[in-house]
XYZ file of C-alpha atoms in Angstrom:
310
model
C -9.343 -24.865 3.447
C -5.741 -24.196 4.639
C -4.515 -21.881 7.328
C -4.470 -18.333 5.820
C -6.707 -19.146 2.822
C -9.707 -17.014 2.182
C -12.817 -17.987 3.876
C -16.131 -18.198 2.090
C -17.219 -14.810 3.485
C -14.021 -13.166 2.416
C -14.199 -14.634 -1.064
C -17.686 -13.425 -1.614
C -16.563 -9.967 -0.640
C -13.741 -10.072 -3.139
C -15.198 -12.140 -5.985
C -17.384 -9.371 -7.646
C -14.342 -7.154 -8.183
C -11.942 -9.654 -9.922
C -11.100 -9.514 -13.565
C -13.134 -11.904 -15.932
C -12.003 -13.433 -19.139
C -12.744 -11.671 -22.506
C -12.935 -15.279 -24.013
C -10.200 -14.329 -26.549
C -7.017 -14.976 -24.549
C -8.067 -18.123 -22.712
C -9.692 -18.639 -19.351
C -8.216 -17.553 -16.180
C -7.000 -20.342 -13.823
C -9.288 -20.547 -10.732
C -8.921 -17.102 -9.080
C -9.617 -18.377 -5.390
C -6.881 -21.097 -5.729
C -4.386 -18.681 -7.265
C -5.114 -15.961 -4.735
C -4.668 -18.595 -1.829
C -1.368 -19.380 -3.295
C -0.224 -15.671 -3.520
C -1.334 -15.268 0.249
C 0.444 -18.253 1.269
C 3.757 -17.100 -0.316
C 3.195 -13.475 1.002
C 2.486 -14.724 4.624
C 5.494 -17.430 4.678
C 7.988 -15.750 2.429
C 8.573 -19.203 0.593
C 10.197 -19.214 -2.723
C 7.476 -19.372 -5.426
C 8.910 -22.734 -6.737
C 8.367 -24.256 -3.474
C 4.497 -23.404 -3.187
C 2.592 -26.556 -2.039
C 0.914 -28.432 -5.058
C -2.706 -27.599 -3.788
C -2.217 -24.005 -5.201
C -1.685 -25.366 -8.828
C 1.459 -24.642 -10.932
C 3.832 -22.204 -9.122
C 4.356 -20.326 -12.375
C 0.715 -19.644 -12.924
C 0.538 -18.055 -9.260
C 3.618 -15.939 -9.845
C 2.496 -14.652 -13.160
C -0.775 -13.771 -11.810
C 0.778 -11.884 -9.005
C 3.334 -10.280 -11.342
C 0.581 -9.150 -13.836
C -1.746 -7.807 -11.242
C 1.057 -5.933 -9.692
C 1.934 -4.340 -12.990
C -1.475 -3.364 -14.213
C -2.772 -2.038 -10.755
C -5.321 -4.810 -10.211
C -4.121 -5.237 -6.536
C -4.531 -1.463 -5.883
C -7.988 -1.532 -7.469
C -9.127 -4.494 -5.381
C -7.948 -2.701 -2.320
C -9.876 0.458 -3.162
C -13.000 -1.438 -3.916
C -12.884 -3.178 -0.525
C -12.241 0.169 1.144
C -15.351 1.529 -0.681
C -17.416 -1.206 0.703
C -16.254 -0.463 4.222
C -16.804 3.297 3.737
C -20.218 2.729 2.455
C -20.961 0.747 5.711
C -19.514 3.540 7.680
C -16.612 1.359 8.931
C -13.639 3.726 8.092
C -12.227 5.933 10.735
C -10.944 8.903 8.648
C -8.566 10.318 11.233
C -5.594 9.423 9.109
C -1.864 8.570 10.258
C 1.277 8.753 8.011
C 4.436 7.216 8.720
C 7.200 4.778 7.070
C 9.136 1.844 7.966
C 12.489 0.238 6.680
C 12.488 -3.061 5.140
C 15.736 -5.187 4.948
C 16.321 -6.401 1.353
C 17.409 -10.039 1.028
C 20.354 -10.625 -1.292
C 17.824 -12.185 -3.844
C 16.276 -8.735 -4.332
C 19.323 -7.531 -5.982
C 20.278 -8.061 -9.704
C 17.053 -6.981 -11.530
C 17.580 -6.012 -15.193
C 18.380 -2.339 -15.817
C 15.826 -2.039 -18.669
C 12.262 -0.855 -17.642
C 9.582 -3.674 -17.027
C 7.445 -4.614 -20.055
C 3.843 -2.835 -20.230
C 1.237 -5.149 -18.784
C -1.328 -6.769 -20.892
C -4.292 -7.815 -18.713
C -6.668 -10.607 -19.957
C -9.506 -8.738 -18.031
C -8.903 -5.500 -19.930
C -11.318 -4.101 -22.489
C -14.807 -5.689 -23.018
C -15.683 -8.001 -20.532
C -13.269 -6.790 -17.903
C -14.262 -5.980 -14.326
C -16.927 -3.223 -14.199
C -15.784 0.112 -13.105
C -11.961 -0.683 -13.133
C -10.948 2.335 -15.174
C -12.856 4.699 -13.061
C -10.702 3.511 -10.056
C -7.151 3.615 -11.260
C -5.263 3.879 -14.424
C -3.242 0.831 -16.050
C 0.272 1.616 -17.515
C 3.727 0.658 -17.628
C 5.014 -0.184 -14.068
C 7.865 1.940 -12.888
C 11.335 0.568 -12.462
C 14.565 -0.125 -14.385
C 17.702 1.728 -14.416
C 19.390 -0.038 -11.359
C 18.617 -0.389 -7.789
C 17.458 3.162 -7.320
C 14.667 2.647 -9.902
C 13.687 -0.510 -8.269
C 13.176 1.107 -4.620
C 16.469 -0.261 -3.258
C 19.129 1.807 -1.497
C 21.460 1.987 1.272
C 20.547 3.191 4.724
C 21.842 2.601 8.241
C 20.130 -0.798 8.081
C 22.249 -1.620 5.016
C 20.606 -2.932 1.746
C 16.938 -1.661 2.265
C 13.700 -0.451 0.994
C 11.273 1.971 2.723
C 7.797 1.462 2.757
C 5.668 4.798 3.287
C 1.996 4.368 4.169
C -1.116 5.948 5.626
C -3.457 4.167 7.895
C -7.024 4.721 9.201
C -8.035 4.946 12.748
C -8.493 1.094 12.936
C -4.874 0.434 12.005
C -5.736 -0.541 8.330
C -3.284 0.616 5.477
C -4.866 3.065 3.094
C -2.056 3.687 0.781
C 1.546 2.412 0.066
C 4.517 3.805 -1.747
C 8.047 2.059 -2.036
C 11.246 3.976 -2.154
C 14.994 3.281 -1.452
C 15.702 2.924 2.102
C 17.632 6.279 2.374
C 14.882 8.352 1.120
C 13.524 11.069 3.581
C 9.895 10.615 4.810
C 8.952 14.165 4.145
C 9.614 13.768 0.470
C 6.917 11.085 0.134
C 4.281 12.779 2.166
C 2.371 14.079 -0.830
C 2.436 11.005 -2.833
C 1.215 9.017 0.080
C -1.635 11.402 0.770
C -2.751 11.840 -2.779
C -2.719 8.075 -3.250
C -5.718 7.838 -0.805
C -8.751 7.190 -3.168
C -11.798 5.526 -1.733
C -14.360 5.235 -4.568
C -17.911 6.213 -3.776
C -20.999 3.666 -4.746
C -22.272 4.826 -7.995
C -21.354 8.392 -9.363
C -18.963 10.773 -7.701
C -15.393 11.431 -7.405
C -13.325 9.187 -4.965
C -12.918 10.244 -1.259
C -9.371 11.678 -0.790
C -9.760 14.209 2.034
C -9.402 12.999 5.607
C -11.173 14.338 8.541
C -7.838 14.891 10.164
C -4.232 13.909 9.655
C -1.365 13.112 12.063
C 2.348 12.335 11.668
C 5.649 12.578 13.685
C 8.457 15.104 13.631
C 9.851 13.724 10.399
C 6.958 15.436 8.441
C 7.497 18.769 10.331
C 8.424 21.381 7.700
C 6.655 24.413 6.223
C 6.028 22.986 2.808
C 3.890 20.085 4.323
C 1.951 22.433 6.724
C 1.259 24.916 3.914
C 0.229 21.830 1.757
C -2.365 20.838 4.431
C -3.613 24.250 5.082
C -4.372 24.891 1.472
C -6.626 21.947 1.530
C -8.373 22.635 4.685
C -7.071 19.493 6.480
C -6.600 19.569 10.188
C -3.398 18.211 11.143
C -1.391 17.320 14.214
C 2.401 17.203 13.666
C 4.770 18.170 16.413
C 7.343 20.977 15.932
C 10.819 20.188 15.676
C 13.134 21.595 18.324
C 15.484 23.449 15.975
C 12.432 24.959 14.272
C 10.925 26.197 17.489
C 14.201 27.744 18.578
C 14.531 29.629 15.215
C 10.900 30.859 15.592
C 11.583 32.103 19.149
C 14.772 33.919 18.078
C 12.741 35.961 15.624
C 10.438 37.184 18.306
C 7.192 38.589 16.928
C 8.318 38.073 13.264
C 8.567 34.285 14.079
C 4.712 33.979 14.018
C 2.460 31.937 16.183
C 3.467 28.149 16.963
C 1.505 25.618 14.882
C -1.473 24.087 16.545
C -0.773 20.774 18.152
C -3.238 18.401 19.817
C -1.571 16.333 22.540
C -4.564 14.045 23.004
C -4.659 13.228 19.319
C -0.915 12.591 19.251
C -1.065 10.216 21.990
C -2.587 7.695 19.606
C 0.446 7.741 17.405
C 0.823 3.850 17.967
C -2.075 3.553 15.504
C 0.166 3.622 12.596
C 2.855 1.567 14.211
C 0.122 -1.105 14.739
C -0.604 -0.996 11.150
C 3.025 -1.511 10.273
C 3.180 -4.433 12.551
C 0.232 -5.971 10.819
C 1.833 -5.674 7.422
C 5.100 -7.069 8.690
C 3.365 -10.241 10.294
C 3.725 -11.369 6.306
C 7.420 -12.417 5.914
C 7.439 -11.399 2.354
C 6.669 -7.719 3.574
C 9.139 -7.784 6.507
C 11.859 -8.896 4.203
C 12.031 -8.038 0.656
C 12.739 -10.833 -1.749
C 11.259 -9.396 -4.953
C 13.733 -7.905 -7.543
C 11.127 -5.554 -9.113
C 9.867 -2.579 -6.977
C 6.390 -2.759 -8.490
C 6.082 -6.513 -7.461
C 7.079 -5.722 -3.997
C 4.573 -3.015 -3.919
C 1.953 -5.535 -5.114
C 3.060 -8.031 -2.369
C 2.304 -5.138 0.278
C -0.848 -4.171 -1.207
C -2.070 -7.843 -1.386
C -1.357 -7.999 2.401
C -3.173 -4.827 3.029
C -5.967 -6.174 1.130
C -6.055 -9.232 3.411
C -5.964 -7.060 6.316
C -9.128 -5.126 5.256
C -10.929 -8.413 4.449
C -10.153 -9.868 7.839
C -10.888 -6.776 10.004
């Protein structure tokens, strides 16, 4: 076993949820070897063609990663591992939301403008992984139409993408969204929050509601606070200085100040540590993938490794 490969214990946690062949489209190349190759590339940022020979043909590893990024397999695997942790009572449901800028390498430019093809999974249909359709839907991956459609843009950092995420109280990513680098944080709050889906063992809807939620001033606006109040979610978001001044100018008509838990907010480094864990992987810290859905799959595979090793 090489450095960074799945251990036997991690493999046994992951193996029950992997796609299986339907025996009509050929057999999958050994899942463990291919996943080790994907994790090696994610951790080191090496070009796919330069993968060590012990992981098998590089194109097999790349195509598996591309397919699983397109059809939602990485996301389903992450949700299933989260479900196992939730059943064991190991998830701290005091959630944090934040984002981070990711510098895009010059190789990330130049994707075709036509939308990506619809994925065709070998594990779909009969003989596929049990319960896959109950967790996430497969469909055509987003993208196409230029850099903006692939989650690439221009910010103060230059040619960048932005990774929006939520993290539990143990610094583990729960959900991920990729946008162009100039996209405001507050615009992606709802997609990030609603992407939290922890399946329950057996029957029942996935768990989506956190015990509490916290974020920084970038998420301080009336729409977000109203969204959280309607759903009965306790939240800790500091009030912006200009919003506070405007409220005070109105006097009694300005209403009461929003609730704010200072002790809770002192733990805001929780989500920063989750971001640091993700960026320990060089293919996440620097974006090399042309397609936005493949880069999201890269970040999701990294989050899956974090959950398996925590």
